[in-house]
mmCIF file with all atom_site columns, C-alpha atoms in Angstrom:
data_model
loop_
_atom_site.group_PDB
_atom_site.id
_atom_site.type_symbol
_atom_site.label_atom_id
_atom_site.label_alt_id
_atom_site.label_comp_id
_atom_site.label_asym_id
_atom_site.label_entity_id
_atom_site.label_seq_id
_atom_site.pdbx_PDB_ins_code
_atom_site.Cartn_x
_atom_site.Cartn_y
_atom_site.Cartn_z
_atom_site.occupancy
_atom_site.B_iso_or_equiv
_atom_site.pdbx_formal_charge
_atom_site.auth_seq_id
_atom_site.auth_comp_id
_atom_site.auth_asym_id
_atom_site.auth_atom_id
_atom_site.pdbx_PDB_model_num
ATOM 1   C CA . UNK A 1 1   ? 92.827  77.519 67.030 1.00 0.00 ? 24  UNK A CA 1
ATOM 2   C CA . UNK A 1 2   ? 94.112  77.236 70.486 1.00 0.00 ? 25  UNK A CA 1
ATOM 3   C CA . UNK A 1 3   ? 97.207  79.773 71.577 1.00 0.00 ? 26  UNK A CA 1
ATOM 4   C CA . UNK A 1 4   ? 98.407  77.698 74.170 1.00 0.00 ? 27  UNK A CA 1
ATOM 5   C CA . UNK A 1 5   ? 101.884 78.677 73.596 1.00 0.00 ? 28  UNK A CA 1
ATOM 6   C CA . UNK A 1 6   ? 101.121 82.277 73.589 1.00 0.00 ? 29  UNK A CA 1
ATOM 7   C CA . UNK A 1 7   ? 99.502  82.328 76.840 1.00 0.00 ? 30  UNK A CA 1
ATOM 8   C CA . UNK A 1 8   ? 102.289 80.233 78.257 1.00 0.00 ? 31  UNK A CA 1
ATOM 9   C CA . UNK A 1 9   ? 104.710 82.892 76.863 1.00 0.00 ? 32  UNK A CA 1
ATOM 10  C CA . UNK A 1 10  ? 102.947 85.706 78.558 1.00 0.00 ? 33  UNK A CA 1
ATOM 11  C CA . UNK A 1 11  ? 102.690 83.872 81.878 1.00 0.00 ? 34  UNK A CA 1
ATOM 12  C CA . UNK A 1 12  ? 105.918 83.211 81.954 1.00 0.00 ? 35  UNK A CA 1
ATOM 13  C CA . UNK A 1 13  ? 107.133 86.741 81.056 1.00 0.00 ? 36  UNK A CA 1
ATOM 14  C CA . UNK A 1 14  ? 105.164 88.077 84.072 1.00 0.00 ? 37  UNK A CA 1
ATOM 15  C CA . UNK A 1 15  ? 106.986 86.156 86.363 1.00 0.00 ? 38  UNK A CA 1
ATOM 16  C CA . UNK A 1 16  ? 110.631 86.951 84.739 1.00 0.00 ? 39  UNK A CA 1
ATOM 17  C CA . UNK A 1 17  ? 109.767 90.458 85.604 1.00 0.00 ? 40  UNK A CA 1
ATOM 18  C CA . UNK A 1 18  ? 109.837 90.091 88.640 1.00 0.00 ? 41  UNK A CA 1
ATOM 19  C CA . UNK A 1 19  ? 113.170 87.968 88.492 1.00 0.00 ? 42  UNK A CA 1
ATOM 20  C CA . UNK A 1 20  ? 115.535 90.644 89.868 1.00 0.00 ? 43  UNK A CA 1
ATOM 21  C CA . UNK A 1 21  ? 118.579 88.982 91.433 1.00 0.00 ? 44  UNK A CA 1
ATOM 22  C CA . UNK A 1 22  ? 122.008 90.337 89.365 1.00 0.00 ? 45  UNK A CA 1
ATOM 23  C CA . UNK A 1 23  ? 123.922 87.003 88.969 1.00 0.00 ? 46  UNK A CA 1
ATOM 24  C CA . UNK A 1 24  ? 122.050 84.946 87.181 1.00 0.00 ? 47  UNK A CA 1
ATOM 25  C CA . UNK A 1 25  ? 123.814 82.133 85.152 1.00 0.00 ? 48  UNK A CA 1
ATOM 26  C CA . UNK A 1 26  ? 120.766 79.913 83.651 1.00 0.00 ? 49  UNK A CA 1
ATOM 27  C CA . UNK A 1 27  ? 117.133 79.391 83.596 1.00 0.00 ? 50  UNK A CA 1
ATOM 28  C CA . UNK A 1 28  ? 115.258 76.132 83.947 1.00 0.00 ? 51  UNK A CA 1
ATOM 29  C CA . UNK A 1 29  ? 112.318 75.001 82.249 1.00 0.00 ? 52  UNK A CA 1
ATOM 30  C CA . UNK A 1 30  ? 111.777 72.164 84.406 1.00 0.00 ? 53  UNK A CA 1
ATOM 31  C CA . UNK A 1 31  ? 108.960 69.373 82.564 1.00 0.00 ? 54  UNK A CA 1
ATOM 32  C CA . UNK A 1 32  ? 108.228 66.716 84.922 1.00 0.00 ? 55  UNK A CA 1
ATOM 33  C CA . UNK A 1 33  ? 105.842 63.728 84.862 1.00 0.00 ? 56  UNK A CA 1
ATOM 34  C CA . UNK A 1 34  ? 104.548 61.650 87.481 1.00 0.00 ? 57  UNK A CA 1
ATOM 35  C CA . UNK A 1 35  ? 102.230 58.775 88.292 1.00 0.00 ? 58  UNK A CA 1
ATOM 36  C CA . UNK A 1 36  ? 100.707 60.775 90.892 1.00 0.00 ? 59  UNK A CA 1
ATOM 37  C CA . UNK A 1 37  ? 100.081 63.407 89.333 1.00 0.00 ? 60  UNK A CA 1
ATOM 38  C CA . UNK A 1 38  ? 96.121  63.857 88.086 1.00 0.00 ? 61  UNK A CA 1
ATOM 39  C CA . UNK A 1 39  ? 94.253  65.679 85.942 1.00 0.00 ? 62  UNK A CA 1
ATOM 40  C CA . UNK A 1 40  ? 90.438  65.218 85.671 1.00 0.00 ? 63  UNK A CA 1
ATOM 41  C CA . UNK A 1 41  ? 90.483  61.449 84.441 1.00 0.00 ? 64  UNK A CA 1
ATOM 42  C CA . UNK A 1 42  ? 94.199  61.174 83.484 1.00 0.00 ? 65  UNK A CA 1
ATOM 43  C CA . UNK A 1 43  ? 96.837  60.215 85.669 1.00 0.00 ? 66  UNK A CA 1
ATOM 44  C CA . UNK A 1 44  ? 100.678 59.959 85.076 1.00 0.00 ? 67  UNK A CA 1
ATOM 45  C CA . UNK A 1 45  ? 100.798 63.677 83.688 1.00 0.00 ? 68  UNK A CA 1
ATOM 46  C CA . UNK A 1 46  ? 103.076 66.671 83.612 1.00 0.00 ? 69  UNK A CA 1
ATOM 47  C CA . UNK A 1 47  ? 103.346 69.628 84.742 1.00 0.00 ? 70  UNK A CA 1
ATOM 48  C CA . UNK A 1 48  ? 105.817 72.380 83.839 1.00 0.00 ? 71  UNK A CA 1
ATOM 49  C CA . UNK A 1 49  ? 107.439 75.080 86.221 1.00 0.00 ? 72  UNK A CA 1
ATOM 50  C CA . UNK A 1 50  ? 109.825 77.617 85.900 1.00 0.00 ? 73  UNK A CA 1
ATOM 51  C CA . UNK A 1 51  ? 113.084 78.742 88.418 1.00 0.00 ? 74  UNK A CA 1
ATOM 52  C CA . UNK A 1 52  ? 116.651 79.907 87.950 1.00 0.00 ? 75  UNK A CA 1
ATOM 53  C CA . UNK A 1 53  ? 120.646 79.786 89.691 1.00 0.00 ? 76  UNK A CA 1
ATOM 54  C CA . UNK A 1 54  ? 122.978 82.288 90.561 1.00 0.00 ? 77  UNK A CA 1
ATOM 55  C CA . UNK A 1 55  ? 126.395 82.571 90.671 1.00 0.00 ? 78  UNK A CA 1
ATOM 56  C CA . UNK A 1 56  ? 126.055 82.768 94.485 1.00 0.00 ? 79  UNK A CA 1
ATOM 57  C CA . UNK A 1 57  ? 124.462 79.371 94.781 1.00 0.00 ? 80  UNK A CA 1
ATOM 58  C CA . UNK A 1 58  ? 127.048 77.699 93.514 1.00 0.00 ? 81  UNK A CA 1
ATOM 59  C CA . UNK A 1 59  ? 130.518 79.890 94.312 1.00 0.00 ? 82  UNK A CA 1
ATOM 60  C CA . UNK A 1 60  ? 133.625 78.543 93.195 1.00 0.00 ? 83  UNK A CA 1
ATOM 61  C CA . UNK A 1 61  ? 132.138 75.858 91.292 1.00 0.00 ? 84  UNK A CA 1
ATOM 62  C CA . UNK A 1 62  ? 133.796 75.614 87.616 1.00 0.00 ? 85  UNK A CA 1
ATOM 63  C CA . UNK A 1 63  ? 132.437 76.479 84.896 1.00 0.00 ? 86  UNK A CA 1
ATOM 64  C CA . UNK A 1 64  ? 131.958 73.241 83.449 1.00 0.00 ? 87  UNK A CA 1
ATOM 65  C CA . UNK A 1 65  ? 130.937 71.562 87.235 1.00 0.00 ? 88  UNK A CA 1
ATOM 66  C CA . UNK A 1 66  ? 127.878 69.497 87.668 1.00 0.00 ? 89  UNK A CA 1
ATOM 67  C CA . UNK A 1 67  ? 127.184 72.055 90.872 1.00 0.00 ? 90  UNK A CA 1
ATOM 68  C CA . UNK A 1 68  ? 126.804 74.569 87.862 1.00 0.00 ? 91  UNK A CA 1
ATOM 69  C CA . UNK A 1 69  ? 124.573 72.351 85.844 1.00 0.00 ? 92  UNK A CA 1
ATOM 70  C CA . UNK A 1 70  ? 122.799 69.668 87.855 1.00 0.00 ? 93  UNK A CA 1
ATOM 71  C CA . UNK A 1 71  ? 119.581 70.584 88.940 1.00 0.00 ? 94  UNK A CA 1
ATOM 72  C CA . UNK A 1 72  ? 119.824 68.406 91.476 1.00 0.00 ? 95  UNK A CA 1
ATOM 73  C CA . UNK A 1 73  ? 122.323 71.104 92.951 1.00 0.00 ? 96  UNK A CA 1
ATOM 74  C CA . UNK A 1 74  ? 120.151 73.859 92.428 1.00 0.00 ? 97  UNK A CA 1
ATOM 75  C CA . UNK A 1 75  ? 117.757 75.628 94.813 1.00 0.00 ? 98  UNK A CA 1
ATOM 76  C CA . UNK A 1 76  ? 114.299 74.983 93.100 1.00 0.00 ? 99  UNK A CA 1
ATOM 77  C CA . UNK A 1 77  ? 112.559 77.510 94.005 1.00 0.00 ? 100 UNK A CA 1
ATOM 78  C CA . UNK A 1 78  ? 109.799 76.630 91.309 1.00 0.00 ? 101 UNK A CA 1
ATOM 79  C CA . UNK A 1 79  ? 107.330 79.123 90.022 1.00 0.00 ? 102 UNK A CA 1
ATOM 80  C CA . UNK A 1 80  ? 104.320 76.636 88.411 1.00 0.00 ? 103 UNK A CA 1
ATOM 81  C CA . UNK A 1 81  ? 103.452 77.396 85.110 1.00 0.00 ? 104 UNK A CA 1
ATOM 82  C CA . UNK A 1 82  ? 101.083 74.193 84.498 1.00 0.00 ? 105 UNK A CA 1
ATOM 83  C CA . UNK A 1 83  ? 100.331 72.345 87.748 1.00 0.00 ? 106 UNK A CA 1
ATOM 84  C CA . UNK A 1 84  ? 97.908  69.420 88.033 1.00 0.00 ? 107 UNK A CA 1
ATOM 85  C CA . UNK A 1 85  ? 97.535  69.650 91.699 1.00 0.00 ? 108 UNK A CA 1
ATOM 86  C CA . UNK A 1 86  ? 96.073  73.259 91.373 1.00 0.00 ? 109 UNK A CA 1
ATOM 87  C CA . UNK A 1 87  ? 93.903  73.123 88.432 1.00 0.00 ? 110 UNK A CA 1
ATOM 88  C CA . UNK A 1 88  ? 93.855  76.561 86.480 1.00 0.00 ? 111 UNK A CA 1
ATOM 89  C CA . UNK A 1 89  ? 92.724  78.189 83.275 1.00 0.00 ? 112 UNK A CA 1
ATOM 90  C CA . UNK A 1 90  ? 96.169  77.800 81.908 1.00 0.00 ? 113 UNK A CA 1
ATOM 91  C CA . UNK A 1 91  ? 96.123  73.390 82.438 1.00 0.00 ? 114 UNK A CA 1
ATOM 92  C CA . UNK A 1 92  ? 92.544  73.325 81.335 1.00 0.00 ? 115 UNK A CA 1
ATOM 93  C CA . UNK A 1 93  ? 93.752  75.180 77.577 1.00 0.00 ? 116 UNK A CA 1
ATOM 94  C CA . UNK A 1 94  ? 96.650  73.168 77.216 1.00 0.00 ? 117 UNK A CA 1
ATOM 95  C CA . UNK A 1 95  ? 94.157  70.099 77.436 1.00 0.00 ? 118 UNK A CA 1
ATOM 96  C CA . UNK A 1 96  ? 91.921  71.901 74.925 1.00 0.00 ? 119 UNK A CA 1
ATOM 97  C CA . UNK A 1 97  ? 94.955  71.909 72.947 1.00 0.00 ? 120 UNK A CA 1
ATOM 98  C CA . UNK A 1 98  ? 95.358  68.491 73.173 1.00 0.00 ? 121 UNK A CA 1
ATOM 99  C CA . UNK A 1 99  ? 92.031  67.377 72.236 1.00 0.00 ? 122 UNK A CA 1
ATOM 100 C CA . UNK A 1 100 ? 92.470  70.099 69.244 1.00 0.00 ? 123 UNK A CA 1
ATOM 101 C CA . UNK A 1 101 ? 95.075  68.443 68.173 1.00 0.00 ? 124 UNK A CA 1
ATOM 102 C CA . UNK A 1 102 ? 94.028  64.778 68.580 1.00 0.00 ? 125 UNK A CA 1
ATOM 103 C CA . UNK A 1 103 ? 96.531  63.887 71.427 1.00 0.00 ? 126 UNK A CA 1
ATOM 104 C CA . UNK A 1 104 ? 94.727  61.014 73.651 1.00 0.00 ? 127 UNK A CA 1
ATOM 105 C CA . UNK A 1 105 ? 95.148  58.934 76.191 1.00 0.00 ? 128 UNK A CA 1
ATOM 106 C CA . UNK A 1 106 ? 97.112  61.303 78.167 1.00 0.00 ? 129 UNK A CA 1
ATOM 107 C CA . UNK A 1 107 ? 99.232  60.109 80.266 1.00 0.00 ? 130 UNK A CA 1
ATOM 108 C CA . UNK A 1 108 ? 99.937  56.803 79.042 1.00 0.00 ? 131 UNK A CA 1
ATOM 109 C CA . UNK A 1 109 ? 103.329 54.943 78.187 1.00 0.00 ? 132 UNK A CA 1
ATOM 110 C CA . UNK A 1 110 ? 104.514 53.012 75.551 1.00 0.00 ? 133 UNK A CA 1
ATOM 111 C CA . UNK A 1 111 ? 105.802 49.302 76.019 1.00 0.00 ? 134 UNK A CA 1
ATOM 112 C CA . UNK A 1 112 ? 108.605 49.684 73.482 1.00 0.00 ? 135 UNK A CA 1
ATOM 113 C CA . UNK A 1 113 ? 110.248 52.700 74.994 1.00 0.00 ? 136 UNK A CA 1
ATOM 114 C CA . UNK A 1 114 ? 113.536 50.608 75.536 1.00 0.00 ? 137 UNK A CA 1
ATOM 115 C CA . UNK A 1 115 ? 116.316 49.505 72.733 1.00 0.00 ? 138 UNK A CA 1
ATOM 116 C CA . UNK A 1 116 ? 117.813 46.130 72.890 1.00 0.00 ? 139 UNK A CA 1
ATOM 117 C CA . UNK A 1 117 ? 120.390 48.099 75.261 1.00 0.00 ? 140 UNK A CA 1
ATOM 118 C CA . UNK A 1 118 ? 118.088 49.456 77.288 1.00 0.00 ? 141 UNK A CA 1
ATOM 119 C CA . UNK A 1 119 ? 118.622 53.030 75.986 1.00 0.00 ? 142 UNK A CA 1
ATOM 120 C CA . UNK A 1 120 ? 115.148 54.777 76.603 1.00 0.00 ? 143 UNK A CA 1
ATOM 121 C CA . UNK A 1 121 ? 114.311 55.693 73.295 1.00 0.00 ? 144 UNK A CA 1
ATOM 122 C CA . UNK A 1 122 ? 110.538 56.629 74.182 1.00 0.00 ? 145 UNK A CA 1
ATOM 123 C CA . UNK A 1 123 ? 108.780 60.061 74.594 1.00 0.00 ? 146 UNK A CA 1
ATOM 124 C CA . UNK A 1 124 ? 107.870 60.078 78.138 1.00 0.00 ? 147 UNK A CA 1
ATOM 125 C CA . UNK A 1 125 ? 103.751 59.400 78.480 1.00 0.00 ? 148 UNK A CA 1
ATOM 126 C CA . UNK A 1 126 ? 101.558 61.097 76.272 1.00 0.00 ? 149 UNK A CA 1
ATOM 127 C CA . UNK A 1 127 ? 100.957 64.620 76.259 1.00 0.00 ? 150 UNK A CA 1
ATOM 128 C CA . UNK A 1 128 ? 104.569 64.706 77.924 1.00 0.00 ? 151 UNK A CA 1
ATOM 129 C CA . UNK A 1 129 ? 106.631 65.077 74.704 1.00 0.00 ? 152 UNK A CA 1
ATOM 130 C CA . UNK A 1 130 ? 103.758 67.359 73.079 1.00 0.00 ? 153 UNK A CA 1
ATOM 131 C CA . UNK A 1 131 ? 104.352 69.828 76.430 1.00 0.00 ? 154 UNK A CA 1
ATOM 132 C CA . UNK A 1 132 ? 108.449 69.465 75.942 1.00 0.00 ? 155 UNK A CA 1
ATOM 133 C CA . UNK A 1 133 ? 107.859 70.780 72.135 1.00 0.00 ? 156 UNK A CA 1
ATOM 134 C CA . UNK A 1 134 ? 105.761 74.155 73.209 1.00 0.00 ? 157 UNK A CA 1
ATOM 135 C CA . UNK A 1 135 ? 107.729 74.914 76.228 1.00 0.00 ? 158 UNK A CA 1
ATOM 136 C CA . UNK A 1 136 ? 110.863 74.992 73.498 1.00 0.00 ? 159 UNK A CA 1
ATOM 137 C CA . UNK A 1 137 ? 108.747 77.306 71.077 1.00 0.00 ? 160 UNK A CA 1
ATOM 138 C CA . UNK A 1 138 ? 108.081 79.483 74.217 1.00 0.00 ? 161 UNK A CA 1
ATOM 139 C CA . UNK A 1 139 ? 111.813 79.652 75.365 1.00 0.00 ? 162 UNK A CA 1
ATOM 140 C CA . UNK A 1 140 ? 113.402 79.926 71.523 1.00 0.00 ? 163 UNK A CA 1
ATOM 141 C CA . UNK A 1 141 ? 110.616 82.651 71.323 1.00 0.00 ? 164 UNK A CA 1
ATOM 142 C CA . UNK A 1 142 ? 112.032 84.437 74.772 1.00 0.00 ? 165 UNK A CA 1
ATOM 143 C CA . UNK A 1 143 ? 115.637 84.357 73.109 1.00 0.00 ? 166 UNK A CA 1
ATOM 144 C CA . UNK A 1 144 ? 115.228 85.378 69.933 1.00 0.00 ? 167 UNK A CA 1
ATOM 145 C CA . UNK A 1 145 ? 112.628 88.198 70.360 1.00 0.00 ? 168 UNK A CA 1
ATOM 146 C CA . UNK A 1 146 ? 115.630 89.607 72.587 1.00 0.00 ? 169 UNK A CA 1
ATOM 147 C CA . UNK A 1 147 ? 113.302 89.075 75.917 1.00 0.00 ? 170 UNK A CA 1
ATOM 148 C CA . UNK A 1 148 ? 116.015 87.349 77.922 1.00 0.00 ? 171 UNK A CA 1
ATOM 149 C CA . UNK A 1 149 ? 119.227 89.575 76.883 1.00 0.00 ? 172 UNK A CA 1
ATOM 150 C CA . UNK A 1 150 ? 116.946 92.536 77.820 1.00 0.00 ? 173 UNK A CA 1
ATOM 151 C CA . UNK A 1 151 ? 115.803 91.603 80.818 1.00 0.00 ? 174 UNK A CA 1
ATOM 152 C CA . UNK A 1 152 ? 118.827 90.098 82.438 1.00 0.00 ? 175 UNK A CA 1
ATOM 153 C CA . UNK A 1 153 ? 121.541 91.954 80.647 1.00 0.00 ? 176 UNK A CA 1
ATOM 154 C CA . UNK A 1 154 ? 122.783 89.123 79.165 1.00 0.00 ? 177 UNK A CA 1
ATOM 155 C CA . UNK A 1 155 ? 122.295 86.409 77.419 1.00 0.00 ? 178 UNK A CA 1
ATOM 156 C CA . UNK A 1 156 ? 121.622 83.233 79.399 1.00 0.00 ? 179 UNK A CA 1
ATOM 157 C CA . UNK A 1 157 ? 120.479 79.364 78.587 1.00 0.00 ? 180 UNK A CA 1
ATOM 158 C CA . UNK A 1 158 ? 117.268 78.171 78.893 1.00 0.00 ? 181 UNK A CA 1
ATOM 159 C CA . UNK A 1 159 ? 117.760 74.426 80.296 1.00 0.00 ? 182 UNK A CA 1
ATOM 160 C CA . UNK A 1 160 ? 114.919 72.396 79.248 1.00 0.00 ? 183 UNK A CA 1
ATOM 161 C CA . UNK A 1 161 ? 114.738 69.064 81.550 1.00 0.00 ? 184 UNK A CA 1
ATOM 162 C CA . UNK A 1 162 ? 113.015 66.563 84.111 1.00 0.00 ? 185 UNK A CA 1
ATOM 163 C CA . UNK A 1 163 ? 114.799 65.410 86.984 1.00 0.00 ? 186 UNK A CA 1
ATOM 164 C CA . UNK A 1 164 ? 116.988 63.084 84.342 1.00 0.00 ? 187 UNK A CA 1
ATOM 165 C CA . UNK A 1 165 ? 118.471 64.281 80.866 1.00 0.00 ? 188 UNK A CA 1
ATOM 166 C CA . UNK A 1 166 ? 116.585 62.613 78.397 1.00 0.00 ? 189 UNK A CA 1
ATOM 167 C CA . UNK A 1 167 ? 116.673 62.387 74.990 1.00 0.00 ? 190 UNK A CA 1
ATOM 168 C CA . UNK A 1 168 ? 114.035 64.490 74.114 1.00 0.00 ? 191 UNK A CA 1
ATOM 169 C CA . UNK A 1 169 ? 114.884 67.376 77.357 1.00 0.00 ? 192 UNK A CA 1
ATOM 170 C CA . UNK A 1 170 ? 118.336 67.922 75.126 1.00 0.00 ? 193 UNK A CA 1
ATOM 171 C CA . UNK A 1 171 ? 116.581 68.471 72.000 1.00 0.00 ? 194 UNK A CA 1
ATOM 172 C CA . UNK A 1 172 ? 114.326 70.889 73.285 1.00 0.00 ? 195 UNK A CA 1
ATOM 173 C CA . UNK A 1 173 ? 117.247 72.531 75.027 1.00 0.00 ? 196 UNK A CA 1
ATOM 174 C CA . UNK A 1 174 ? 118.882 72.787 71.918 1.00 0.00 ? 197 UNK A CA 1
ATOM 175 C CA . UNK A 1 175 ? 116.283 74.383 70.016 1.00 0.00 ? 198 UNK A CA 1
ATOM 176 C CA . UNK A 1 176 ? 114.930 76.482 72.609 1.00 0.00 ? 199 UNK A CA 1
ATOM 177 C CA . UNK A 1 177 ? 118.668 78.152 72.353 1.00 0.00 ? 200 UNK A CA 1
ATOM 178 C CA . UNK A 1 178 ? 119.004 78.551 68.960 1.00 0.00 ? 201 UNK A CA 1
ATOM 179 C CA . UNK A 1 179 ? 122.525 81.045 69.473 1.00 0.00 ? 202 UNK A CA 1
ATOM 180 C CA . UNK A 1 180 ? 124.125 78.591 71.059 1.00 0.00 ? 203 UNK A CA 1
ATOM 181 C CA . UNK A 1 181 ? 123.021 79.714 74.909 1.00 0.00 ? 204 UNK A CA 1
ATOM 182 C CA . UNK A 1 182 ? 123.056 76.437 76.186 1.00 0.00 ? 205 UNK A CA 1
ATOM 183 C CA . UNK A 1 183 ? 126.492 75.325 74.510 1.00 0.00 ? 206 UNK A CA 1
ATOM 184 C CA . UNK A 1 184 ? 128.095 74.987 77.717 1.00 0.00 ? 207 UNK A CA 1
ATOM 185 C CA . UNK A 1 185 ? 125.542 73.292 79.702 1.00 0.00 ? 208 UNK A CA 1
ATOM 186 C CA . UNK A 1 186 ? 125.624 70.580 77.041 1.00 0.00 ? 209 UNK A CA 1
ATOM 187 C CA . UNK A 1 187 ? 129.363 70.346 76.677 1.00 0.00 ? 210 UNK A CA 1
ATOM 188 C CA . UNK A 1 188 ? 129.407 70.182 80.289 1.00 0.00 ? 211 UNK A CA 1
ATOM 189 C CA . UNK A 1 189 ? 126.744 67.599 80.951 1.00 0.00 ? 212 UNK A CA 1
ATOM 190 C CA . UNK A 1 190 ? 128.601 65.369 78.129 1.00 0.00 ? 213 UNK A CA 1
ATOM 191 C CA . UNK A 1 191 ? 131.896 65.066 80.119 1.00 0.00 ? 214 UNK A CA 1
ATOM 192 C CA . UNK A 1 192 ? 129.455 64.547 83.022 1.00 0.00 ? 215 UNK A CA 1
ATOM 193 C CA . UNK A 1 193 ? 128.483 61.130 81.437 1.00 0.00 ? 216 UNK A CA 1
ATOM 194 C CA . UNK A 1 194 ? 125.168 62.708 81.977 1.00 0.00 ? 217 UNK A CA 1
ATOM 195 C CA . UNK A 1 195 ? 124.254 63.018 77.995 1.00 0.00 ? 218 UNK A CA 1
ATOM 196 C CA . UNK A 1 196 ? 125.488 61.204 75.204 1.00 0.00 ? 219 UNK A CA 1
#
């Protein structure tokens, strides 16, 4: 059986060491797919990379302020945890997992993904939600082993997301901070209009 999560947990944990800076305020987990991104014979895949914010990148800003919360505000200053454009031992055992597992056609989308409003309801392409779902077990696992509150002091969210708020990044977000670390970042987002 296939650790993938494991060996994501330990990757990431060896860059957070080095994460030094004293202010802090959240950590994303940043899931992202794209039709250009390849990976042996599937396109339209995801990759997965790690960064954080500070207080001093966005001074003054309130703390329920989409400066605060957007990513789009934030430096990303990714660290790449599963990259398609740089092939690694890490990508190659989380498609191992997949085929372990019985995920196929990688990369591809459903046609229904859309209500009758034209709410996306779908999962992102496949392998995409599957990815989402261990990079949650990996940051629940960095919270409640203590990892994060140790490290940093205190405790912080773990913001699980692509460059829009779906569904599915909220769910993960929510598990992935099983104390309530993210409370704020979804109360702010939902006066946003961001999340529903």
């Amino acid at each position: 059986m296939i650790d993938i999560t494991g060996k994501i947990y330990e990757k990431i944990k060896s860059i957070m060491d080095a994460w030094s800076e004293p202010d802090i305020y959240a950590i994303s987990f940043f899931v992202y797919s794209n039709e250009s991104y390849e990976y042996k014979d599937f396109s339209n895949v995801s990759s997965f990379a790690i960064s954080y914010n500070t207080e001093s990148d966005c001074e003054g800003a309130d703390a329920y302020d989409e400066e605060r919360w957007n990513y789009a505000f934030w430096r990303q200053d990714e660290q790449m945890i599963i990259d398609p454009d740089a092939p690694d031992e890490l990508i190659d055992l989380l498609y191992a997992w997949y085929k372990e597992n019985g995920i196929e056609d990688i990369g591809e989308e459903d046609d229904n993904c859309y209500d009758e409003d034209f709410n996306y309801i779908g999962k992102g392409p496949v392998g995409h939600y599957e990815l989402l779902q261990i990079v949650s077990e990996v940051a629940k696992k960095l919270q409640t082993e203590g990892y994060i509150e140790a490290h940093f002091g205190k405790k912080l969210p773990i913001i699980i997301h692509g460059l829009e708020y779906a569904w599915y990044d909220i769910e993960a977000t929510k598990k992935a901070n099983p104390s309530g670390e993210a409370d704020i970042f979804i109360a702010a987002m939902q006066d946003l209009g961001m999340i529903s």
